[in-house]
Amino acid sequence: IVTHLPSSPLHNETQTLWVLRGVVGLEIHAQIHATSKLFACSRVAFCSPPNSSVAFLDASLPGTLPVLNRRCVEAAVITGLALNCTINRKSLFDRKHYFYADMPAGYQITQQRLPIAVNGSLIYSYFGGRKRNQVLSRCVRIKQIQLEQDSGKSLHDDQRSQTLIDLNRAGVGLMELVMEADMSCGDEAAAAVRELQLILQTLGTCQGNMSEGQLRVDANVSVHCPGEPLGVRTEVKNINSARYVARAIDYEIQRQKKVLENGGIIVNETRAFDSKSGTTIPMRDKEGLQDYRFMPEPNLPPLFVYEDEASVPAGVNPTQVVMIDRLKAELPELPGVRRARMVDQYKILPEHSFTLVNEDGLTEYFERVVRNTKAEPRKVIGWVMKELLGNLNQQSLKLAQSPVSPEALADLLNVLESGHISSSAAKVVFQEMWKAPEKAVEQLVKELDLGLVSDREKLLKICQKVVDTHPEQVSE
């Protein structure tokens, strides 16, 4: 977008031509997938009755002390390894003081001075270009990953003019992932969020359900002219879907450009995204820097992780510490690696690899079909994309609810490859398989009389019968 800003009074015979570009950084809070909270034994369960999973520490009762959950530490280390981070062998915990009614202690335990992982990177891809059909790859730097507590929930009852507090979520372990301002638009940011979501789900460190608040995104957005210092940023808080991430950021970039076009200034503020109107709304200004009064957490010692068993100090049980090499050996195949392998191994299109990897369980489904059929993988992918996903989407079903198993689809493709049925007949059989999954492919072909006839004499008799029963058409 090109904007003509008003010229200076001393140079009214010229105009300055500015090209404003968006700059986007993300802060993502990911709830750690664990059975208990970060510093307490209370269980983590979504949709539990209010205040039914609250330990004494969660309610900040006097005399309670935090005890670090080893599973949460391992989840942070695994996530850091997957994102090419440097794992700090020693990290520290701090208190961040601020008041919310749903945070009884009046402070949050976090990692301000020395987080558990730093200096990583996330490679992601999205569809761009003029026709949005080109796969574009980008890399965003990960500044740090830190462990911290989640807060409870404030439930506002407008009819009674009261606020109710649910502390079930208080103390749940979070990983805060801070991404550098390396993105320029909503599509890039949304693609980065989707890729991170896939990685976390693959690792099992976060379930990544954004509608349940397991993954929450804060976007820092500004505009500037390339080569000039970055502009004043605004923060759009708590965006709960990748699609909304794209919409919120693109709206905010355009809003800031219009403000500058009209001679205004951008205010450093926190905004919220209204998904109904597609706009961002002011929440509070950030001109006055809030003093969180950070201090070292006195009830937690430094957190140490070790490279391997040889680096564990004498007298320390190796089974009671977190070792990086053991976790690194357990890393699964990550989404980017899997996509590259699918393209290389099966010669499918890159866009098809995105669909296979992005849909939970679809890669495994595809590979099971390939293993059990004589059909080429590129033919298999067509059936998976068009017939299988088409039916699932039409009926709003998940892959796990598909009535057609991979082995059943492989049987159908084998019959098709053998030449016993035509391609159009195979599609009819597939629809019947969807309705009656208990019936075998051969049984449906026979019942529907869809088999191809190769006997010459039999074909002649069929043709003669058609001719004999249509004398008018024959005479014409």
Short mmCIF file of C-alpha atoms in Angstrom, two decimals:
data_model
loop_
_atom_site.label_atom_id
_atom_site.label_comp_id
_atom_site.label_asym_id
_atom_site.label_seq_id
_atom_site.Cartn_x
_atom_site.Cartn_y
_atom_site.Cartn_z
CA ILE A 1 0.00 0.00 0.00
CA VAL A 2 1.43 3.38 -1.02
CA THR A 3 0.50 6.40 1.07
CA HIS A 4 1.18 10.07 0.28
CA LEU A 5 1.83 11.82 3.57
CA PRO A 6 1.29 15.60 3.86
CA SER A 7 4.43 17.44 2.81
CA SER A 8 6.44 19.56 5.20
CA PRO A 9 5.49 23.30 5.25
CA LEU A 10 9.09 24.08 4.22
CA HIS A 11 8.91 21.74 1.23
CA ASN A 12 5.35 22.14 -0.03
CA GLU A 13 6.40 21.66 -3.63
CA THR A 14 7.27 17.99 -3.04
CA GLN A 15 5.60 14.96 -1.56
CA THR A 16 7.15 12.10 0.34
CA LEU A 17 6.31 8.62 -0.96
CA TRP A 18 6.17 6.03 1.82
CA VAL A 19 5.56 2.30 1.53
CA LEU A 20 4.34 1.01 4.88
CA ARG A 21 5.00 -2.61 5.76
CA GLY A 22 3.53 -4.70 8.56
CA VAL A 23 5.74 -6.16 11.28
CA VAL A 24 4.39 -9.00 13.42
CA GLY A 25 5.73 -10.86 16.44
CA LEU A 26 3.86 -13.47 18.48
CA GLU A 27 3.71 -14.54 22.11
CA ILE A 28 2.04 -17.94 22.46
CA HIS A 29 0.92 -19.57 25.68
CA ALA A 30 0.68 -23.36 25.38
CA GLN A 31 -0.87 -25.40 28.19
CA ILE A 32 1.39 -28.35 28.97
CA HIS A 33 -0.29 -31.72 28.50
CA ALA A 34 0.17 -33.22 31.98
CA THR A 35 -2.06 -34.92 34.52
CA SER A 36 -1.21 -32.46 37.30
CA LYS A 37 -0.30 -28.79 37.63
CA LEU A 38 3.10 -27.13 37.44
CA PHE A 39 3.73 -26.82 41.20
CA ALA A 40 0.86 -28.76 42.80
CA CYS A 41 -0.69 -32.24 42.67
CA SER A 42 -4.21 -31.08 41.71
CA ARG A 43 -5.39 -32.66 38.48
CA VAL A 44 -5.75 -30.91 35.13
CA ALA A 45 -9.13 -31.54 33.53
CA PHE A 46 -11.11 -29.34 31.14
CA CYS A 47 -14.79 -28.70 31.99
CA SER A 48 -14.52 -30.00 35.55
CA PRO A 49 -17.09 -28.56 37.99
CA PRO A 50 -15.91 -25.11 39.18
CA ASN A 51 -13.26 -25.20 41.92
CA SER A 52 -13.24 -29.01 42.00
CA SER A 53 -9.53 -29.34 41.17
CA VAL A 54 -7.83 -26.87 43.47
CA ALA A 55 -4.87 -27.68 45.73
CA PHE A 56 -4.00 -25.58 48.78
CA LEU A 57 -1.16 -24.00 46.76
CA ASP A 58 -3.56 -23.00 43.96
CA ALA A 59 -5.66 -21.11 46.51
CA SER A 60 -2.47 -19.61 48.04
CA LEU A 61 -3.20 -20.84 51.56
CA PRO A 62 -0.52 -19.87 54.12
CA GLY A 63 2.31 -22.36 54.55
CA THR A 64 2.01 -24.00 51.13
CA LEU A 65 5.13 -24.47 49.00
CA PRO A 66 5.59 -25.18 45.27
CA VAL A 67 6.96 -28.56 44.12
CA LEU A 68 8.10 -28.62 40.48
CA ASN A 69 6.38 -31.11 38.15
CA ARG A 70 9.05 -33.09 36.28
CA ARG A 71 6.70 -33.84 33.37
CA CYS A 72 6.34 -30.09 32.70
CA VAL A 73 10.12 -29.65 32.62
CA GLU A 74 10.50 -32.54 30.17
CA ALA A 75 7.74 -31.10 27.96
CA ALA A 76 9.53 -27.74 27.79
CA VAL A 77 12.87 -29.40 26.96
CA ILE A 78 11.32 -31.61 24.24
CA THR A 79 9.57 -28.59 22.73
CA GLY A 80 12.81 -26.60 22.79
CA LEU A 81 14.70 -29.41 21.06
CA ALA A 82 12.03 -29.67 18.34
CA LEU A 83 12.29 -25.90 17.76
CA ASN A 84 16.11 -25.93 17.47
CA CYS A 85 16.56 -24.08 20.77
CA THR A 86 19.54 -24.01 23.07
CA ILE A 87 18.51 -25.70 26.31
CA ASN A 88 19.88 -23.83 29.31
CA ARG A 89 21.48 -26.33 31.68
CA LYS A 90 20.53 -23.98 34.50
CA SER A 91 17.35 -21.88 34.57
CA LEU A 92 15.72 -19.76 37.27
CA PHE A 93 12.23 -19.02 38.54
CA ASP A 94 10.91 -15.52 39.35
CA ARG A 95 7.84 -13.90 40.82
CA LYS A 96 5.92 -11.51 38.59
CA HIS A 97 3.66 -9.38 40.79
CA TYR A 98 0.27 -8.14 39.61
CA PHE A 99 -3.26 -8.35 40.94
CA TYR A 100 -6.06 -10.35 39.39
CA ALA A 101 -8.95 -11.75 41.37
CA ASP A 102 -8.31 -15.15 39.81
CA MET A 103 -4.67 -15.17 41.02
CA PRO A 104 -4.91 -15.45 44.81
CA ALA A 105 -1.16 -15.16 45.49
CA GLY A 106 -0.93 -11.77 43.81
CA TYR A 107 2.00 -12.97 41.71
CA GLN A 108 2.79 -15.48 38.98
CA ILE A 109 5.78 -17.83 39.10
CA THR A 110 7.56 -17.51 35.75
CA GLN A 111 11.08 -17.42 34.26
CA GLN A 112 12.06 -13.81 33.65
CA ARG A 113 15.86 -13.80 34.11
CA LEU A 114 16.93 -17.15 32.71
CA PRO A 115 14.33 -19.26 30.83
CA ILE A 116 14.68 -22.96 30.11
CA ALA A 117 15.23 -22.60 26.32
CA VAL A 118 16.44 -19.77 24.04
CA ASN A 119 17.45 -18.92 20.46
CA GLY A 120 15.38 -21.35 18.41
CA SER A 121 13.66 -21.27 15.04
CA LEU A 122 10.43 -22.42 13.44
CA ILE A 123 10.21 -23.14 9.71
CA TYR A 124 6.68 -22.89 8.34
CA SER A 125 5.02 -22.77 4.92
CA TYR A 126 1.90 -21.16 3.53
CA PHE A 127 0.20 -20.67 0.19
CA GLY A 128 1.06 -17.32 -1.41
CA GLY A 129 1.72 -15.69 -4.74
CA ARG A 130 -0.79 -13.91 -6.97
CA LYS A 131 -3.11 -16.91 -7.18
CA ARG A 132 -2.25 -18.14 -3.66
CA ASN A 133 -1.17 -21.48 -5.11
CA GLN A 134 2.57 -21.28 -4.44
CA VAL A 135 4.03 -22.96 -1.35
CA LEU A 136 6.21 -20.31 0.32
CA SER A 137 8.56 -21.26 3.15
CA ARG A 138 9.57 -18.87 5.92
CA CYS A 139 11.53 -19.02 9.17
CA VAL A 140 10.70 -17.20 12.38
CA ARG A 141 13.15 -16.95 15.26
CA ILE A 142 12.13 -18.21 18.69
CA LYS A 143 13.53 -15.83 21.30
CA GLN A 144 12.77 -18.04 24.30
CA ILE A 145 10.55 -20.67 25.89
CA GLN A 146 9.74 -20.19 29.56
CA LEU A 147 7.80 -22.18 32.14
CA GLU A 148 5.09 -20.41 34.10
CA GLN A 149 1.75 -20.81 35.87
CA ASP A 150 -1.65 -20.20 34.32
CA SER A 151 -4.22 -18.09 36.15
CA GLY A 152 -7.77 -19.03 37.10
CA LYS A 153 -10.91 -17.84 35.32
CA SER A 154 -13.16 -14.89 36.10
CA LEU A 155 -16.76 -15.55 35.08
CA HIS A 156 -18.79 -12.35 34.81
CA ASP A 157 -22.52 -12.49 35.62
CA ASP A 158 -23.95 -9.28 34.18
CA GLN A 159 -27.50 -9.97 35.35
CA ARG A 160 -26.46 -10.08 39.01
CA SER A 161 -23.56 -7.62 38.58
CA GLN A 162 -21.09 -10.05 40.10
CA THR A 163 -17.94 -11.93 39.14
CA LEU A 164 -17.39 -15.58 40.02
CA ILE A 165 -13.95 -17.14 40.35
CA ASP A 166 -13.03 -20.64 39.16
CA LEU A 167 -9.54 -21.72 40.23
CA ASN A 168 -9.46 -25.05 38.36
CA ARG A 169 -7.05 -23.58 35.78
CA ALA A 170 -4.92 -21.74 38.37
CA GLY A 171 -1.44 -23.26 38.45
CA VAL A 172 -1.73 -25.27 35.24
CA GLY A 173 1.69 -25.46 33.56
CA LEU A 174 2.29 -23.14 30.61
CA MET A 175 5.04 -22.79 28.07
CA GLU A 176 5.30 -19.21 26.85
CA LEU A 177 6.93 -19.14 23.42
CA VAL A 178 8.15 -15.72 22.33
CA MET A 179 8.62 -15.27 18.57
CA GLU A 180 10.66 -12.42 17.12
CA ALA A 181 9.00 -9.84 14.85
CA ASP A 182 9.98 -11.71 11.66
CA MET A 183 6.53 -11.86 10.04
CA SER A 184 4.77 -9.27 7.93
CA CYS A 185 1.10 -10.30 7.55
CA GLY A 186 -1.71 -12.36 8.97
CA ASP A 187 -1.22 -15.31 6.63
CA GLU A 188 2.38 -15.76 7.77
CA ALA A 189 1.47 -15.54 11.45
CA ALA A 190 -1.46 -17.97 11.07
CA ALA A 191 0.77 -20.46 9.24
CA ALA A 192 3.38 -20.21 12.00
CA VAL A 193 0.71 -20.85 14.63
CA ARG A 194 -0.65 -23.87 12.72
CA GLU A 195 2.84 -25.32 12.32
CA LEU A 196 3.61 -24.83 16.01
CA GLN A 197 0.26 -26.39 16.91
CA LEU A 198 1.09 -29.45 14.78
CA ILE A 199 4.55 -29.77 16.32
CA LEU A 200 3.20 -29.58 19.88
CA GLN A 201 0.50 -32.15 19.10
CA THR A 202 3.06 -34.46 17.48
CA LEU A 203 5.34 -34.15 20.51
CA GLY A 204 2.42 -34.65 22.91
CA THR A 205 3.54 -31.64 24.97
CA CYS A 206 0.33 -29.67 24.33
CA GLN A 207 -3.01 -30.82 22.95
CA GLY A 208 -3.28 -27.50 21.13
CA ASN A 209 -7.08 -27.17 21.24
CA MET A 210 -7.45 -23.41 20.81
CA SER A 211 -11.20 -23.39 21.45
CA GLU A 212 -10.50 -24.78 24.95
CA GLY A 213 -7.75 -22.23 25.61
CA GLN A 214 -4.93 -24.77 25.42
CA LEU A 215 -3.15 -22.52 22.90
CA ARG A 216 -3.58 -18.74 23.19
CA VAL A 217 -1.96 -16.17 20.91
CA ASP A 218 -0.96 -12.57 21.59
CA ALA A 219 0.11 -10.66 18.46
CA ASN A 220 2.40 -7.60 18.54
CA VAL A 221 1.68 -5.55 15.41
CA SER A 222 3.28 -2.40 14.00
CA VAL A 223 3.94 -0.78 10.61
CA HIS A 224 7.01 1.03 9.30
CA CYS A 225 8.88 1.94 6.14
CA PRO A 226 11.58 -0.59 5.25
CA GLY A 227 14.95 0.72 6.39
CA GLU A 228 13.35 2.92 9.06
CA PRO A 229 13.03 2.12 12.81
CA LEU A 230 10.06 -0.04 13.79
CA GLY A 231 6.83 1.79 14.51
CA VAL A 232 4.84 1.91 17.73
CA ARG A 233 3.27 -1.48 18.31
CA THR A 234 -0.10 -2.59 19.59
CA GLU A 235 -0.77 -5.92 21.25
CA VAL A 236 -3.84 -7.96 20.27
CA LYS A 237 -4.54 -10.30 23.20
CA ASN A 238 -5.89 -13.83 23.53
CA ILE A 239 -6.72 -14.80 19.94
CA ASN A 240 -8.18 -18.30 20.00
CA SER A 241 -7.96 -19.63 16.43
CA ALA A 242 -5.43 -19.54 13.61
CA ARG A 243 -8.04 -18.07 11.26
CA TYR A 244 -8.72 -15.25 13.71
CA VAL A 245 -4.96 -14.67 14.04
CA ALA A 246 -4.82 -13.90 10.31
CA ARG A 247 -7.93 -11.68 10.38
CA ALA A 248 -6.92 -9.76 13.51
CA ILE A 249 -3.39 -9.01 12.30
CA ASP A 250 -4.43 -7.98 8.79
CA TYR A 251 -7.13 -5.69 10.19
CA GLU A 252 -4.70 -4.13 12.66
CA ILE A 253 -2.07 -3.50 9.96
CA GLN A 254 -4.64 -1.76 7.76
CA ARG A 255 -6.00 0.24 10.71
CA GLN A 256 -2.55 1.52 11.61
CA LYS A 257 -1.82 2.44 8.00
CA LYS A 258 -5.03 4.47 7.78
CA VAL A 259 -4.24 6.27 11.05
CA LEU A 260 -0.82 7.30 9.70
CA GLU A 261 -2.27 8.24 6.30
CA ASN A 262 -4.64 10.63 8.04
CA GLY A 263 -1.81 12.26 9.99
CA GLY A 264 -2.55 10.49 13.27
CA ILE A 265 -0.25 8.62 15.62
CA ILE A 266 -0.30 5.01 16.78
CA VAL A 267 -0.95 4.57 20.49
CA ASN A 268 0.90 1.85 22.39
CA GLU A 269 -2.08 -0.10 23.68
CA THR A 270 -3.61 -3.53 24.23
CA ARG A 271 -6.51 -4.46 21.97
CA ALA A 272 -8.92 -7.38 21.64
CA PHE A 273 -10.20 -9.00 18.45
CA ASP A 274 -13.96 -9.06 17.89
CA SER A 275 -14.57 -12.04 15.61
CA LYS A 276 -18.14 -10.92 14.76
CA SER A 277 -17.16 -7.53 13.38
CA GLY A 278 -13.67 -8.59 12.29
CA THR A 279 -12.15 -5.58 14.06
CA THR A 280 -9.80 -4.97 16.96
CA ILE A 281 -11.10 -3.03 19.98
CA PRO A 282 -9.09 -0.96 22.51
CA MET A 283 -8.80 -2.56 25.98
CA ARG A 284 -6.19 -0.48 27.83
CA ASP A 285 -3.25 1.76 26.98
CA LYS A 286 0.34 0.75 27.70
CA GLU A 287 1.90 4.20 27.76
CA GLY A 288 2.64 3.87 31.47
CA LEU A 289 4.94 0.87 31.88
CA GLN A 290 3.56 -1.47 34.54
CA ASP A 291 6.04 -2.37 37.27
CA TYR A 292 5.76 -6.11 37.89
CA ARG A 293 8.40 -5.97 40.67
CA PHE A 294 10.17 -9.10 39.47
CA MET A 295 12.10 -10.93 42.16
CA PRO A 296 13.75 -14.37 42.44
CA GLU A 297 11.28 -17.05 43.59
CA PRO A 298 12.57 -17.83 47.11
CA ASN A 299 10.85 -21.21 47.40
CA LEU A 300 12.36 -22.80 44.28
CA PRO A 301 16.05 -23.56 43.72
CA PRO A 302 17.68 -23.23 40.28
CA LEU A 303 16.46 -25.82 37.77
CA PHE A 304 19.22 -28.01 36.36
CA VAL A 305 18.97 -30.32 33.34
CA TYR A 306 21.84 -32.53 32.19
CA GLU A 307 23.26 -33.44 28.80
CA ASP A 308 23.67 -37.17 29.49
CA GLU A 309 24.21 -39.65 32.29
CA ALA A 310 27.95 -38.89 32.40
CA SER A 311 27.22 -35.24 33.26
CA VAL A 312 25.02 -36.08 36.26
CA PRO A 313 26.83 -35.19 39.52
CA ALA A 314 28.01 -37.99 41.78
CA GLY A 315 25.45 -39.03 44.34
CA VAL A 316 22.48 -37.98 42.17
CA ASN A 317 20.18 -40.73 40.88
CA PRO A 318 20.10 -40.45 37.04
CA THR A 319 16.47 -41.61 37.00
CA GLN A 320 15.46 -38.58 39.09
CA VAL A 321 16.82 -35.89 36.75
CA VAL A 322 16.00 -34.63 33.26
CA MET A 323 18.57 -35.69 30.64
CA ILE A 324 18.62 -34.03 27.22
CA ASP A 325 20.08 -36.90 25.19
CA ARG A 326 17.37 -39.29 26.41
CA LEU A 327 14.62 -36.86 25.40
CA LYS A 328 16.31 -36.13 22.07
CA ALA A 329 16.31 -39.86 21.25
CA GLU A 330 12.53 -39.97 21.83
CA LEU A 331 11.72 -37.14 19.42
CA PRO A 332 9.14 -38.30 16.84
CA GLU A 333 9.11 -37.45 13.14
CA LEU A 334 8.19 -33.77 13.03
CA PRO A 335 5.58 -32.37 10.59
CA GLY A 336 8.11 -30.64 8.28
CA VAL A 337 10.25 -33.75 8.04
CA ARG A 338 7.18 -35.90 7.43
CA ARG A 339 5.94 -33.67 4.60
CA ALA A 340 9.32 -33.79 2.87
CA ARG A 341 9.42 -37.57 3.24
CA MET A 342 5.91 -37.98 1.81
CA VAL A 343 6.79 -35.94 -1.28
CA ASP A 344 10.10 -37.75 -1.79
CA GLN A 345 8.88 -41.28 -1.04
CA TYR A 346 5.48 -41.24 -2.75
CA LYS A 347 6.03 -38.54 -5.43
CA ILE A 348 2.91 -36.66 -4.39
CA LEU A 349 2.39 -32.90 -4.74
CA PRO A 350 3.60 -30.65 -1.88
CA GLU A 351 0.08 -29.32 -1.30
CA HIS A 352 -1.17 -32.88 -0.84
CA SER A 353 1.52 -33.49 1.78
CA PHE A 354 0.18 -30.50 3.75
CA THR A 355 -3.32 -31.98 3.80
CA LEU A 356 -2.03 -35.41 4.82
CA VAL A 357 0.06 -34.07 7.70
CA ASN A 358 -2.38 -31.39 8.90
CA GLU A 359 -5.31 -33.80 9.28
CA ASP A 360 -4.86 -35.89 12.40
CA GLY A 361 -4.22 -39.53 11.46
CA LEU A 362 -4.50 -39.00 7.71
CA THR A 363 -0.83 -39.79 7.00
CA GLU A 364 -1.17 -43.15 8.71
CA TYR A 365 -4.43 -43.85 6.84
CA PHE A 366 -2.80 -43.05 3.48
CA GLU A 367 0.26 -45.19 4.17
CA ARG A 368 -1.88 -48.16 5.25
CA VAL A 369 -3.79 -47.95 1.97
CA VAL A 370 -0.54 -47.78 -0.02
CA ARG A 371 0.86 -50.83 1.79
CA ASN A 372 -2.21 -52.91 0.97
CA THR A 373 -2.85 -51.97 -2.65
CA LYS A 374 -1.18 -52.34 -6.03
CA ALA A 375 -2.33 -48.86 -7.07
CA GLU A 376 0.25 -46.09 -7.44
CA PRO A 377 0.49 -43.67 -4.47
CA ARG A 378 -0.56 -40.76 -6.71
CA LYS A 379 -3.78 -42.62 -7.52
CA VAL A 380 -4.32 -43.42 -3.85
CA ILE A 381 -3.92 -39.76 -2.88
CA GLY A 382 -6.68 -38.82 -5.33
CA TRP A 383 -9.11 -41.21 -3.65
CA VAL A 384 -8.11 -40.04 -0.19
CA MET A 385 -8.45 -36.34 -1.07
CA LYS A 386 -11.63 -36.47 -3.14
CA GLU A 387 -13.69 -39.44 -2.03
CA LEU A 388 -12.65 -39.95 1.61
CA LEU A 389 -12.20 -36.33 2.72
CA GLY A 390 -15.14 -35.24 0.57
CA ASN A 391 -17.50 -37.58 2.41
CA LEU A 392 -16.02 -36.73 5.80
CA ASN A 393 -16.39 -32.99 5.23
CA GLN A 394 -19.89 -33.36 3.83
CA GLN A 395 -21.03 -35.16 6.97
CA SER A 396 -18.82 -33.17 9.40
CA LEU A 397 -17.04 -36.32 10.55
CA LYS A 398 -13.51 -36.83 11.85
CA LEU A 399 -11.20 -39.34 10.21
CA ALA A 400 -11.56 -41.70 13.17
CA GLN A 401 -15.31 -41.86 12.39
CA SER A 402 -14.83 -42.96 8.78
CA PRO A 403 -16.86 -46.12 8.04
CA VAL A 404 -14.39 -47.06 5.29
CA SER A 405 -11.16 -48.47 6.72
CA PRO A 406 -7.79 -48.15 4.95
CA GLU A 407 -7.85 -51.88 4.19
CA ALA A 408 -11.34 -51.64 2.67
CA LEU A 409 -10.28 -48.75 0.42
CA ALA A 410 -7.19 -50.76 -0.57
CA ASP A 411 -9.46 -53.72 -1.54
CA LEU A 412 -11.54 -51.41 -3.75
CA LEU A 413 -8.44 -50.03 -5.47
CA ASN A 414 -7.12 -53.56 -6.04
CA VAL A 415 -10.39 -54.55 -7.76
CA LEU A 416 -10.17 -51.38 -9.85
CA GLU A 417 -6.53 -52.08 -10.79
CA SER A 418 -7.41 -55.64 -11.82
CA GLY A 419 -9.80 -54.28 -14.45
CA HIS A 420 -12.92 -55.92 -13.00
CA ILE A 421 -14.70 -52.56 -12.57
CA SER A 422 -14.43 -49.15 -14.18
CA SER A 423 -13.35 -45.97 -12.39
CA SER A 424 -16.91 -44.60 -12.35
CA ALA A 425 -18.23 -47.91 -11.02
CA ALA A 426 -15.57 -47.86 -8.28
CA LYS A 427 -16.90 -44.49 -7.08
CA VAL A 428 -20.40 -45.95 -6.89
CA VAL A 429 -19.05 -48.90 -4.88
CA PHE A 430 -17.23 -46.51 -2.53
CA GLN A 431 -20.48 -44.70 -1.73
CA GLU A 432 -22.16 -48.05 -1.02
CA MET A 433 -19.21 -49.03 1.20
CA TRP A 434 -19.79 -45.80 3.13
CA LYS A 435 -23.43 -46.82 3.74
CA ALA A 436 -22.75 -50.52 4.39
CA PRO A 437 -19.17 -50.90 5.69
CA GLU A 438 -19.82 -54.49 6.75
CA LYS A 439 -20.10 -55.62 3.10
CA ALA A 440 -17.00 -56.66 1.15
CA VAL A 441 -16.06 -54.96 -2.13
CA GLU A 442 -16.66 -58.11 -4.23
CA GLN A 443 -20.12 -58.54 -2.67
CA LEU A 444 -21.14 -54.97 -3.53
CA VAL A 445 -19.82 -55.26 -7.09
CA LYS A 446 -21.89 -58.42 -7.56
CA GLU A 447 -25.04 -57.00 -5.93
CA LEU A 448 -24.86 -53.81 -8.01
CA ASP A 449 -23.91 -55.75 -11.18
CA LEU A 450 -21.06 -53.33 -11.85
CA GLY A 451 -18.45 -55.84 -13.01
CA LEU A 452 -16.86 -55.30 -16.41
CA VAL A 453 -17.62 -58.00 -19.06
CA SER A 454 -14.66 -59.19 -21.12
CA ASP A 455 -16.25 -62.28 -22.79
CA ARG A 456 -16.83 -61.41 -26.50
CA GLU A 457 -19.81 -63.76 -26.99
CA LYS A 458 -21.49 -62.46 -23.84
CA LEU A 459 -21.00 -58.85 -24.96
CA LEU A 460 -22.50 -59.64 -28.38
CA LYS A 461 -25.61 -61.15 -26.76
CA ILE A 462 -26.03 -58.05 -24.55
CA CYS A 463 -25.66 -55.72 -27.54
CA GLN A 464 -28.11 -57.80 -29.63
CA LYS A 465 -30.65 -57.68 -26.81
CA VAL A 466 -30.40 -53.90 -26.65
CA VAL A 467 -30.87 -53.63 -30.43
CA ASP A 468 -33.84 -56.04 -30.43
CA THR A 469 -35.66 -54.20 -27.66
CA HIS A 470 -35.32 -50.76 -29.34
CA PRO A 471 -36.70 -51.19 -32.92
CA GLU A 472 -37.70 -47.52 -33.28
CA GLN A 473 -34.20 -46.27 -32.56
CA VAL A 474 -32.74 -48.91 -34.86
CA SER A 475 -35.00 -47.90 -37.79
CA GLU A 476 -34.14 -44.22 -37.28
#
